[in-house]
XYZ file of C-alpha atoms in Angstrom:
766
model
C 125.444 141.645 84.903
C 124.849 138.020 83.953
C 121.960 137.552 81.577
C 119.374 134.866 82.287
C 118.944 132.302 79.518
C 115.513 132.187 77.934
C 113.253 129.511 79.341
C 112.319 128.570 75.751
C 114.640 126.284 73.773
C 112.572 125.646 70.636
C 114.133 123.774 67.691
C 114.455 125.483 64.319
C 111.426 123.668 62.936
C 109.311 125.445 65.578
C 110.689 128.919 64.838
C 107.168 130.297 64.388
C 106.405 129.439 68.032
C 109.365 131.577 69.158
C 107.569 134.772 68.062
C 107.863 137.247 70.989
C 104.186 138.054 70.598
C 103.463 134.454 71.619
C 106.021 133.894 74.393
C 107.093 137.274 75.843
C 104.414 137.113 78.542
C 105.581 133.649 79.534
C 109.219 134.777 79.682
C 108.340 137.561 82.113
C 106.222 135.294 84.275
C 108.873 132.572 84.435
C 111.418 135.173 85.544
C 109.161 135.965 88.509
C 108.753 132.238 89.233
C 112.547 131.757 89.179
C 113.080 134.592 91.637
C 110.357 133.318 93.969
C 111.715 129.764 93.897
C 115.190 130.951 94.861
C 113.955 133.051 97.771
C 111.541 130.350 98.969
C 114.257 127.668 98.959
C 116.590 129.972 100.904
C 113.884 130.815 103.441
C 112.853 127.182 103.971
C 116.467 126.025 104.254
C 117.081 128.564 107.017
C 113.874 127.543 108.791
C 114.814 123.862 108.590
C 118.277 124.531 110.022
C 116.745 126.510 112.884
C 114.242 123.750 113.693
C 116.973 121.104 113.712
C 119.151 123.193 116.040
C 116.279 123.835 118.439
C 115.854 121.633 121.512
C 113.451 118.773 121.031
C 111.228 119.509 123.985
C 108.724 116.922 125.179
C 105.203 115.755 124.526
C 103.189 117.878 122.090
C 106.076 120.303 121.668
C 108.350 117.512 120.386
C 105.601 116.181 118.119
C 104.951 119.633 116.642
C 108.673 120.115 116.001
C 108.957 116.750 114.229
C 105.901 117.492 112.087
C 107.302 120.898 111.129
C 110.657 119.368 110.162
C 108.873 116.764 108.055
C 106.668 119.389 106.376
C 109.512 121.761 105.568
C 111.787 118.937 104.377
C 109.094 117.606 102.045
C 108.460 121.072 100.618
C 112.179 121.605 100.026
C 112.540 118.247 98.285
C 109.741 119.151 95.894
C 111.084 122.636 95.167
C 114.602 121.344 94.555
C 113.404 118.475 92.388
C 111.529 120.810 90.050
C 112.555 124.249 88.951
C 110.625 126.201 86.367
C 109.432 122.879 84.949
C 107.050 122.683 87.880
C 104.738 124.688 85.607
C 102.467 122.468 83.502
C 100.813 125.159 81.430
C 98.459 128.088 81.588
C 94.856 129.017 80.987
C 93.260 132.322 79.965
C 89.811 132.679 81.576
C 87.074 134.608 79.797
C 86.920 138.245 80.843
C 90.460 138.146 82.248
C 93.557 138.906 80.171
C 95.819 137.670 82.978
C 96.790 134.019 82.375
C 96.556 131.523 85.219
C 99.656 129.332 85.424
C 99.119 125.752 86.647
C 101.879 124.032 88.616
C 102.719 120.864 90.471
C 102.467 122.964 93.600
C 101.253 126.423 94.525
C 103.701 129.345 94.618
C 103.393 133.037 95.510
C 105.906 135.871 95.460
C 106.881 138.117 98.351
C 103.925 140.410 97.695
C 101.446 137.535 97.864
C 100.909 137.458 94.091
C 99.920 134.019 92.891
C 102.541 132.696 90.452
C 101.522 129.016 90.297
C 98.211 127.383 91.160
C 98.419 123.832 92.546
C 97.057 121.410 89.933
C 94.725 119.921 92.529
C 93.000 123.195 93.422
C 89.498 123.977 92.071
C 90.933 126.908 90.097
C 93.108 124.493 88.086
C 90.266 122.139 87.139
C 89.502 123.795 83.733
C 93.122 123.197 82.671
C 92.378 119.457 82.675
C 88.636 119.341 82.159
C 87.849 121.952 79.483
C 86.678 120.652 76.103
C 85.279 122.386 73.039
C 81.880 121.115 74.089
C 82.360 122.549 77.585
C 85.182 125.124 77.721
C 84.543 125.694 81.456
C 84.970 129.465 81.035
C 88.303 129.350 79.188
C 89.426 131.376 76.193
C 92.533 129.271 75.618
C 94.848 126.712 77.158
C 98.600 126.176 76.704
C 100.597 123.061 77.693
C 104.398 122.959 77.857
C 106.870 120.203 77.044
C 110.009 120.454 79.177
C 113.408 119.031 78.230
C 116.283 119.401 80.690
C 114.647 122.327 82.430
C 113.659 124.326 79.335
C 110.547 124.440 77.145
C 111.194 122.460 73.967
C 107.625 122.703 72.647
C 104.198 123.930 73.612
C 100.653 123.408 72.380
C 97.768 125.869 72.344
C 94.065 125.104 72.280
C 91.556 127.866 71.595
C 87.958 127.701 72.780
C 86.642 131.066 71.540
C 87.344 133.311 68.554
C 88.964 135.852 70.889
C 91.693 133.356 71.701
C 93.077 133.508 68.145
C 94.155 137.135 68.315
C 97.923 136.629 68.081
C 98.089 134.729 71.337
C 98.061 131.104 70.180
C 100.218 128.821 68.043
C 97.988 126.085 66.686
C 99.270 122.576 65.827
C 97.914 119.647 63.876
C 98.155 117.506 67.020
C 97.536 118.016 70.710
C 100.126 117.797 73.486
C 98.547 114.565 74.595
C 98.679 112.833 71.216
C 102.284 113.990 70.820
C 103.193 112.474 74.182
C 101.732 109.092 73.221
C 104.299 108.659 70.483
C 107.286 109.036 72.822
C 109.349 106.010 73.797
C 108.683 104.076 76.994
C 111.167 104.040 79.874
C 111.970 101.788 82.826
C 109.663 103.929 84.986
C 106.284 105.440 84.211
C 106.799 108.834 82.615
C 105.287 111.980 84.039
C 101.846 112.433 82.469
C 100.371 115.100 84.734
C 100.429 117.729 82.005
C 98.356 115.565 79.647
C 95.562 114.324 81.935
C 92.369 114.173 79.866
C 88.927 115.472 80.805
C 87.349 112.026 81.345
C 90.278 111.014 83.556
C 90.298 114.279 85.507
C 86.604 113.981 86.390
C 87.333 110.648 88.092
C 90.513 111.904 89.754
C 88.542 114.713 91.439
C 85.589 112.581 92.588
C 84.936 112.507 96.358
C 86.469 109.927 98.684
C 83.347 108.763 100.520
C 82.401 105.164 99.831
C 83.881 102.978 97.124
C 84.575 104.282 93.617
C 85.229 101.707 90.897
C 87.196 102.864 87.854
C 86.413 100.317 85.150
C 88.624 100.636 82.096
C 90.241 98.412 79.505
C 93.848 98.479 78.280
C 95.308 101.897 77.507
C 92.506 103.910 79.095
C 94.797 105.291 81.788
C 93.352 103.509 84.811
C 96.756 103.401 86.520
C 97.333 107.082 85.730
C 93.951 107.869 87.268
C 94.657 105.762 90.351
C 97.979 107.484 91.050
C 96.807 111.035 90.401
C 93.615 110.438 92.349
C 95.754 109.355 95.310
C 97.692 112.628 95.190
C 94.514 114.663 94.669
C 92.648 113.121 97.622
C 95.570 113.707 99.980
C 95.494 117.376 98.975
C 91.730 117.906 98.891
C 90.444 115.726 101.757
C 91.902 116.455 105.224
C 90.234 113.284 106.547
C 92.822 111.229 104.682
C 96.040 112.794 105.919
C 98.769 110.724 107.549
C 97.688 111.521 111.115
C 94.277 110.004 110.368
C 95.625 106.875 108.686
C 96.801 108.068 105.283
C 96.487 106.125 102.034
C 97.527 102.589 101.088
C 98.165 101.969 97.371
C 98.069 98.291 96.347
C 99.497 97.119 93.018
C 99.582 93.683 91.333
C 103.316 92.913 91.356
C 106.750 94.045 92.488
C 107.597 94.948 88.875
C 104.527 97.171 88.693
C 105.513 98.952 91.931
C 109.015 99.585 90.569
C 107.472 100.980 87.376
C 105.220 103.504 89.159
C 107.606 104.167 92.045
C 108.476 107.744 91.047
C 105.016 109.024 90.120
C 103.646 109.980 93.531
C 106.880 111.695 94.692
C 106.806 113.694 91.445
C 103.327 114.851 92.468
C 104.600 115.984 95.858
C 103.328 112.975 97.822
C 106.033 110.794 99.366
C 104.105 109.534 102.395
C 101.869 106.971 100.652
C 102.367 103.332 101.612
C 102.752 101.341 98.374
C 102.607 97.546 98.442
C 101.443 94.373 96.772
C 99.028 92.043 98.532
C 101.951 89.738 99.288
C 103.766 92.562 101.051
C 100.964 92.689 103.614
C 101.849 89.232 104.971
C 105.208 88.345 106.521
C 105.009 84.708 105.427
C 104.821 85.662 101.754
C 108.638 85.518 101.612
C 108.486 81.701 101.785
C 105.073 81.104 100.209
C 104.864 79.057 97.004
C 102.018 78.472 94.584
C 99.168 76.189 95.664
C 99.574 72.995 93.638
C 95.963 71.794 93.927
C 93.448 74.197 92.299
C 90.612 72.757 94.405
C 92.500 73.616 97.595
C 93.269 77.098 96.249
C 89.583 77.627 95.462
C 88.545 76.596 98.992
C 91.064 78.918 100.609
C 89.928 81.863 98.479
C 86.486 81.965 100.123
C 85.209 84.211 102.890
C 84.077 81.078 104.756
C 87.632 80.057 105.556
C 88.554 83.598 106.589
C 85.590 83.476 108.974
C 86.831 80.096 110.193
C 89.944 81.818 111.545
C 87.734 83.876 113.855
C 86.096 80.720 115.203
C 89.484 79.044 115.529
C 90.768 81.878 117.716
C 87.557 81.909 119.782
C 88.291 78.316 120.837
C 91.092 79.765 122.976
C 88.892 82.374 124.683
C 86.644 80.233 126.861
C 86.196 80.766 130.630
C 86.942 77.709 132.817
C 83.928 75.612 133.776
C 85.172 74.886 137.292
C 85.469 77.401 140.100
C 88.832 78.013 141.741
C 89.803 78.990 145.282
C 92.909 81.140 145.690
C 94.493 80.817 149.119
C 95.684 84.121 150.539
C 97.012 85.108 153.986
C 93.615 86.721 154.517
C 91.483 83.757 153.596
C 90.363 81.813 150.551
C 89.074 83.847 147.599
C 86.640 82.097 145.324
C 86.888 82.620 141.540
C 83.541 81.519 140.131
C 82.320 80.797 136.635
C 80.485 84.098 136.773
C 83.713 85.949 137.626
C 85.540 84.341 134.711
C 82.682 85.079 132.294
C 82.392 88.707 133.433
C 86.114 89.256 132.936
C 86.088 87.649 129.486
C 83.072 89.724 128.419
C 84.944 92.926 129.279
C 87.289 92.409 126.320
C 87.065 95.129 123.659
C 85.905 93.401 120.459
C 88.283 95.512 118.378
C 91.334 94.384 120.351
C 93.321 91.385 119.140
C 93.476 88.209 121.213
C 97.014 88.695 122.529
C 96.538 92.401 123.202
C 93.214 91.756 124.963
C 94.810 89.181 127.236
C 96.128 91.785 129.646
C 92.775 93.634 129.586
C 90.939 90.477 130.613
C 93.521 89.619 133.281
C 93.321 93.083 134.837
C 89.520 92.958 134.756
C 89.570 89.594 136.542
C 91.798 91.000 139.288
C 89.483 94.002 139.638
C 86.439 91.736 139.973
C 88.116 89.639 142.677
C 89.392 92.633 144.660
C 86.086 94.530 144.424
C 84.182 91.429 145.531
C 86.329 90.860 148.588
C 84.301 92.275 151.501
C 84.597 92.133 155.264
C 82.774 88.812 155.460
C 85.109 87.195 152.865
C 84.291 85.837 149.430
C 84.401 82.121 150.204
C 80.890 81.342 151.375
C 80.871 77.782 150.102
C 78.688 78.526 147.077
C 79.447 79.106 143.408
C 78.515 82.213 141.490
C 75.136 80.752 140.569
C 74.043 79.849 144.117
C 74.862 76.102 143.945
C 76.887 74.165 146.514
C 80.172 72.866 145.178
C 82.541 70.186 146.352
C 86.038 70.861 147.540
C 85.294 74.158 149.290
C 87.472 75.338 152.154
C 85.827 74.678 155.483
C 85.402 77.635 157.741
C 87.612 77.688 160.791
C 90.946 78.959 161.893
C 93.970 78.298 159.721
C 97.474 77.548 160.963
C 98.050 81.212 161.789
C 94.824 81.414 163.740
C 93.052 83.430 161.043
C 89.446 82.710 160.166
C 89.481 81.611 156.493
C 86.150 83.258 155.938
C 87.274 86.444 157.626
C 89.493 89.293 156.574
C 92.698 90.922 157.778
C 91.722 94.476 158.554
C 95.157 95.709 157.457
C 94.969 94.377 153.877
C 94.521 97.082 151.246
C 93.018 96.584 147.773
C 96.415 97.271 146.198
C 98.106 94.693 148.439
C 95.451 92.078 147.729
C 95.622 92.737 143.997
C 99.388 92.384 144.050
C 99.111 89.046 145.841
C 96.485 87.709 143.409
C 98.508 88.845 140.400
C 101.447 86.737 141.612
C 99.463 83.642 142.514
C 100.798 80.805 140.340
C 97.606 78.728 140.405
C 95.420 81.650 139.299
C 97.913 82.656 136.615
C 98.124 79.089 135.319
C 94.336 78.784 135.168
C 94.115 82.058 133.254
C 96.870 81.013 130.826
C 94.979 77.833 130.026
C 91.761 79.781 129.469
C 93.351 82.622 127.464
C 96.799 81.569 126.203
C 99.203 83.677 124.148
C 98.686 82.514 120.550
C 100.887 82.367 117.499
C 98.993 83.392 114.320
C 100.919 80.874 112.231
C 100.143 78.159 114.749
C 96.398 78.819 114.542
C 96.400 78.353 110.752
C 98.813 75.410 110.859
C 96.547 73.620 113.347
C 93.673 73.854 110.866
C 95.722 71.977 108.242
C 96.857 69.279 110.696
C 93.833 68.770 112.966
C 90.664 67.841 111.040
C 88.455 68.078 114.136
C 89.679 71.606 114.844
C 89.048 72.587 111.205
C 85.573 71.065 111.188
C 84.720 72.883 114.421
C 86.001 76.168 112.986
C 84.414 75.748 109.538
C 81.215 73.727 110.056
C 80.114 74.374 106.470
C 82.904 72.244 105.010
C 82.178 68.698 103.930
C 84.192 65.781 105.263
C 85.904 65.509 101.879
C 86.834 69.214 101.897
C 88.239 68.951 105.415
C 90.386 66.007 104.331
C 91.489 67.860 101.199
C 92.816 70.771 103.270
C 94.939 68.568 105.549
C 98.645 68.365 104.698
C 101.771 66.691 105.989
C 103.720 69.932 106.529
C 101.141 72.347 107.975
C 103.562 75.297 107.946
C 104.654 74.838 104.329
C 102.910 78.070 103.346
C 101.372 78.672 99.936
C 100.107 81.875 98.336
C 96.552 80.700 99.029
C 97.362 80.642 102.768
C 98.330 84.317 102.869
C 94.833 85.836 103.351
C 94.199 83.334 106.152
C 97.518 84.104 107.833
C 96.698 87.791 107.521
C 93.307 87.256 109.144
C 94.959 85.286 111.952
C 97.495 88.031 112.551
C 94.721 90.621 112.719
C 92.683 88.555 115.187
C 95.546 87.218 117.279
C 98.021 90.080 117.135
C 101.764 89.883 116.980
C 103.102 87.578 119.723
C 106.418 89.429 119.509
C 104.595 92.667 120.306
C 103.305 91.050 123.504
C 106.861 90.023 124.384
C 108.171 93.518 123.647
C 105.416 95.081 125.752
C 106.213 92.776 128.684
C 109.912 93.629 128.388
C 109.006 97.302 128.382
C 106.746 96.912 131.421
C 109.430 94.932 133.273
C 112.065 97.518 132.408
C 109.729 100.300 133.520
C 108.988 98.533 136.811
C 112.688 97.868 137.456
C 113.540 101.482 136.690
C 110.739 102.630 139.000
C 112.033 100.537 141.880
C 115.570 101.810 141.378
C 114.306 105.378 141.139
C 112.284 104.968 144.344
C 115.378 103.805 146.226
C 117.359 106.797 145.004
C 114.552 109.188 145.932
C 114.305 107.632 149.403
C 118.050 108.089 149.902
C 117.922 111.704 148.721
C 115.003 112.520 151.009
C 116.671 110.813 153.969
C 119.819 112.854 153.395
C 117.934 116.156 152.923
C 118.493 118.462 155.885
C 117.222 121.609 154.233
C 114.652 123.712 156.016
C 112.011 123.285 153.268
C 112.804 119.587 152.674
C 112.782 120.267 148.941
C 113.760 116.688 148.103
C 110.310 115.537 149.209
C 109.011 117.087 145.993
C 110.561 114.158 144.131
C 107.667 111.993 145.292
C 105.206 114.172 143.378
C 103.712 112.691 140.192
C 105.034 115.466 137.930
C 108.557 114.878 139.177
C 108.158 111.128 138.814
C 107.003 111.498 135.181
C 109.960 113.711 134.341
C 112.393 111.106 135.691
C 111.186 108.337 133.350
C 113.563 107.816 130.415
C 111.285 106.438 127.669
C 114.126 106.406 125.144
C 115.970 103.804 127.215
C 113.019 101.425 127.278
C 112.363 98.653 124.720
C 110.172 100.169 121.978
C 107.059 98.759 120.299
C 107.442 99.045 116.520
C 104.070 98.871 114.751
C 103.882 97.228 111.343
C 103.191 100.080 108.943
C 101.085 97.837 106.704
C 98.923 96.455 109.524
C 97.476 99.735 110.788
C 94.075 101.016 109.605
C 94.246 103.342 106.604
C 91.850 106.186 105.845
C 91.670 105.249 102.136
C 92.834 102.306 100.032
C 93.571 102.408 96.295
C 93.825 99.015 94.602
C 94.871 98.520 90.969
C 94.122 95.394 88.873
C 91.365 94.708 91.403
C 89.563 92.254 89.107
C 92.042 89.551 90.168
C 91.361 89.689 93.911
C 89.704 86.665 95.496
C 87.047 87.049 98.181
C 89.624 86.114 100.820
C 92.103 88.684 99.504
C 89.434 91.374 99.644
C 89.116 90.698 103.377
C 92.781 91.674 103.758
C 91.976 95.135 102.423
C 88.647 95.546 104.212
C 90.405 94.855 107.518
C 92.795 97.722 106.802
C 90.092 100.228 105.855
C 87.334 100.483 108.489
C 85.963 103.608 106.778
C 85.280 101.576 103.582
C 86.749 104.445 101.543
C 88.187 102.801 98.412
C 89.326 103.572 94.889
C 89.052 100.294 92.964
C 90.659 100.115 89.544
C 90.302 97.217 87.150
C 88.907 95.622 84.021
C 86.493 92.711 84.253
C 87.716 91.438 80.870
C 91.231 90.997 82.300
C 90.181 88.690 85.164
C 92.006 85.378 84.638
C 89.408 83.401 86.586
C 86.468 85.118 84.915
C 84.239 87.896 86.234
C 80.614 87.100 85.473
C 79.121 89.492 88.043
C 78.877 93.250 87.861
C 81.260 95.264 90.003
C 78.437 96.145 92.403
C 77.399 92.513 92.767
C 80.952 91.358 93.362
C 81.736 94.040 95.924
C 78.432 93.568 97.753
C 79.284 89.895 98.128
C 82.583 90.660 99.854
C 81.135 93.351 102.117
C 81.249 96.667 100.218
C 78.051 98.588 99.522
C 77.278 102.084 98.218
C 79.535 101.510 95.217
C 79.868 104.078 92.405
C 81.150 102.891 89.015
C 82.934 105.167 86.526
C 83.897 103.836 83.092
C 86.829 104.758 80.863
C 86.336 103.653 77.256
C 88.966 105.550 75.220
C 92.248 103.756 74.598
C 94.971 106.394 74.599
C 97.960 104.030 74.721
C 97.452 101.043 72.460
C 97.540 101.679 68.685
C 94.587 100.735 66.537
C 96.699 98.113 64.712
C 97.348 96.246 67.972
C 93.753 96.461 69.212
C 92.447 95.103 65.899
C 94.489 91.959 66.595
C 93.702 91.778 70.324
C 89.939 92.407 70.332
C 88.898 89.106 68.680
C 91.094 87.207 71.154
C 89.181 88.443 74.195
C 85.734 88.597 72.583
C 85.928 84.869 71.834
C 86.133 84.119 75.562
C 84.433 87.194 77.088
C 81.799 88.470 74.620
C 80.778 91.465 76.768
C 84.351 92.651 77.356
C 84.789 96.429 77.708
C 87.191 96.769 74.758
C 88.188 100.460 74.501
C 88.414 102.383 71.235
C 91.923 103.489 70.213
C 92.443 107.157 69.333
C 95.610 106.744 67.274
C 97.425 104.618 64.726
C 101.132 103.804 64.887
C 101.465 102.894 61.213
C 103.340 99.734 62.244
C 101.641 96.449 61.339
C 101.490 93.364 63.547
C 104.265 90.912 62.600
C 103.840 87.133 62.563
C 106.863 84.845 62.728
C 108.478 81.722 64.173
C 110.158 81.270 67.565
C 113.540 80.785 65.895
C 113.441 84.418 64.762
C 113.195 85.808 68.297
C 116.848 86.708 68.781
C 117.135 88.465 65.419
C 113.905 90.419 65.951
C 114.811 91.630 69.445
C 118.443 92.513 68.726
C 117.464 94.186 65.441
C 114.848 96.355 67.162
C 117.234 97.377 69.926
C 119.855 98.385 67.361
C 117.470 100.485 65.283
C 115.769 102.154 68.261
C 118.071 104.240 70.421
C 115.375 104.621 73.090
C 112.465 102.603 74.345
C 111.807 99.308 76.113
C 111.114 95.913 74.530
C 109.443 93.008 76.300
C 109.361 89.295 75.522
C 106.263 87.720 77.049
C 106.205 83.957 77.350
C 104.713 81.227 79.520
C 106.191 80.331 82.893
C 108.206 77.276 81.893
C 109.102 75.066 78.966
C 110.754 75.851 75.656
C 109.521 79.441 75.319
C 110.951 80.443 78.699
C 114.350 78.964 77.831
C 114.386 80.734 74.454
C 113.754 84.062 76.177
C 116.603 83.570 78.654
C 118.963 82.635 75.816
C 118.139 85.861 73.977
C 118.775 87.932 77.086
C 122.165 86.319 77.717
C 123.272 87.071 74.151
C 122.805 90.853 74.483
C 125.198 93.495 75.714
C 124.689 95.088 79.146
C 123.043 98.265 77.799
C 120.696 96.313 75.561
C 119.804 93.958 78.409
C 118.725 97.008 80.418
C 116.139 97.772 77.720
C 114.665 94.269 77.487
C 112.233 92.605 79.865
C 111.338 88.894 80.099
C 107.900 88.523 81.675
C 104.907 86.228 81.908
C 101.467 87.558 80.978
C 100.522 87.806 84.644
C 103.655 89.740 85.671
C 103.236 92.163 82.740
C 99.909 93.515 84.020
C 99.832 97.267 84.447
C 103.045 97.783 82.449
C 103.661 99.131 78.937
C 106.425 98.698 76.355
C 107.280 100.032 72.903
C 107.733 96.539 71.455
C 106.042 93.401 72.719
C 107.067 89.978 71.419
C 104.680 87.132 72.231
C 106.418 83.768 72.277
C 104.046 80.877 71.479
C 100.890 82.581 72.836
C 98.905 79.360 72.494
C 101.034 77.955 75.330
C 99.467 80.530 77.664
C 96.566 78.148 78.208
C 92.972 77.418 77.243
C 89.608 78.916 78.145
C 89.184 82.270 79.845
C 92.613 82.259 81.622
C 94.473 81.633 78.366
C 92.458 84.205 76.407
C 92.934 86.825 79.133
C 96.687 86.199 79.237
C 96.973 86.628 75.462
C 94.829 89.781 75.528
C 96.818 91.299 78.405
C 100.158 90.486 76.744
C 99.173 91.962 73.385
C 97.821 95.192 74.849
C 101.062 96.046 76.672
C 102.420 97.412 73.363
C 102.431 101.141 72.628
C 103.929 100.782 69.134
C 104.216 97.231 67.807
C 103.630 93.586 68.612
C 105.322 90.535 67.114
C 103.662 87.139 67.487
C 106.006 84.152 67.263
C 104.697 80.601 67.067
C 106.179 77.118 67.030
C 106.853 75.833 63.494
C 104.513 73.036 62.365
C 105.787 69.490 62.654
C 106.492 68.117 59.141
């Protein structure tokens, strides 16, 4: 019989922790977990194979099958990704000698015995939240460190005297402090097992309304944002994917790559993750706005509101009445008819999507108003005589123009009106298909249109916003383009819908001909072929898969909850992009007012009230777990000089490595020397966008080997936000700029370091 290797692989220096009295209970429990994992994976694999072999069915049956395949597949991915290392640790509750093991997911054995408790469940809360001041009913707590699937260390914390009775191995440092000293990697490391009590309280807060998590560098705001996302999806059924799901917004593509693996490691792979730029198609060609005054104007809510007025210009009923000539007499379309049809539009429907609603309503109004005496009585909808009316009397076919053909049906009349070119042309002029880009471009090329849409702008501001190439998009245009797309809709979606409707109509006509032929040829006694004209049979004959599909933009749909990191940088216009995607106003907002490049004089509540969010709760994180005390001592005066009331967090550890000052010429030697002496970890050179410092950084990168290049990043202060590195080298930090933006950039760059910073300056001119 093959023996099973111990789950513990403790180094010799930790021999005392290998005492069977301390770990025998764990060994037995992990054996049960291993057995349950194997049987669960086998069972789910068989179920998944059976579901995939089963016929798809139709309607709800097909939907249920797809959901079951997705659920089982996701569960299998999680189980296969983690083995025994799915266990984070254990707690021993007071009055209960049976430990409670906390896992990334819940797990039971075949007898229903609970082997792992999901970290998000209420029962697991003391594992994260217990402190010596509030032990939350615990005797002790143990956290594991896993290395290649085995436990390489563990840490015990004891909350009562009973917990010391041969059941705990006490260290001079906690699991969390030990984890802070580990090297950084290209992706954010798993930190679930070391969530702290202040962080956990915020993670588990309810989802109603807007929660602001205000925290300075190193306080774990990003950790909180990610784990809160996973927690809410588990704990709040109102946020699941069928009800909109969660959108997670980060500050940059580099940030998204850094955190990319965290949510899947927590068992959540259905979260939409994006930057603000990802929300707008035109961002691929957008460049920076050269004129800061123009950028400031475009960042306001006023210009976002102007888009709504600009679209409304194209939703105005005609002033003049129209007579549509039909074989059954003239049908008058009055101003009242137009206005009634336009008013029927659902306010939540975009302009292009509402177009068909309004058109169908107009046809309904005209058909319903057509009575036996005829509609054309020579008067408009308001009782006034109008010129150009058809005179009563027989037409060329001998029909009375004011009369009605008794044979005409509402469906036949509606079909005729729908094909009338004059009526269709009049409607297209009154409610045209719009292009969202065209609406915004017209504002930058037509000053009268802009002034009409934004009456609050001065003549000078209107002139300032005009440009020679109206479609030369800038980053400042993106919120306005997004607003236009939300109000107008996707013109391609309209085209795809029309193609689908045309294909459906063509298929219906062809199907009708076939059915007619089959019925005509049916000589059976029961005439069974006549059943093909029944609605159920007709529905079953439609092949939806063969029709052109309508692909919704996954980032345009409403979300049940939105999490936004580095939120202090969002302009008022950018906030509107997120508000449009979250009608429930359920937000998690993460940021630090002291890191706002353009300043942040208001409180969070004041700022969010101004952009349309009320009922805001603010939670503050003030302990710096990441950045060493040596680095913060250098960084704090930098930000306090520009932002005196900055929320500068207090560091809980020292690295023992001093801040190094040097000259730019030493950059290559410093970076290459660090990479050679540190087998692991990531270094980052942070410099300004252009000029000498940027060129120096590129030269250093080109001089390194391929492996070393993979451990070095070249970033600007802005692109480094939300990231962390073992070594940070600041190249000529004074070149980052003056005032608040420059101070914020220096502060942000310095506080990316988890071990050491080096500050390099330009040598003085002799």
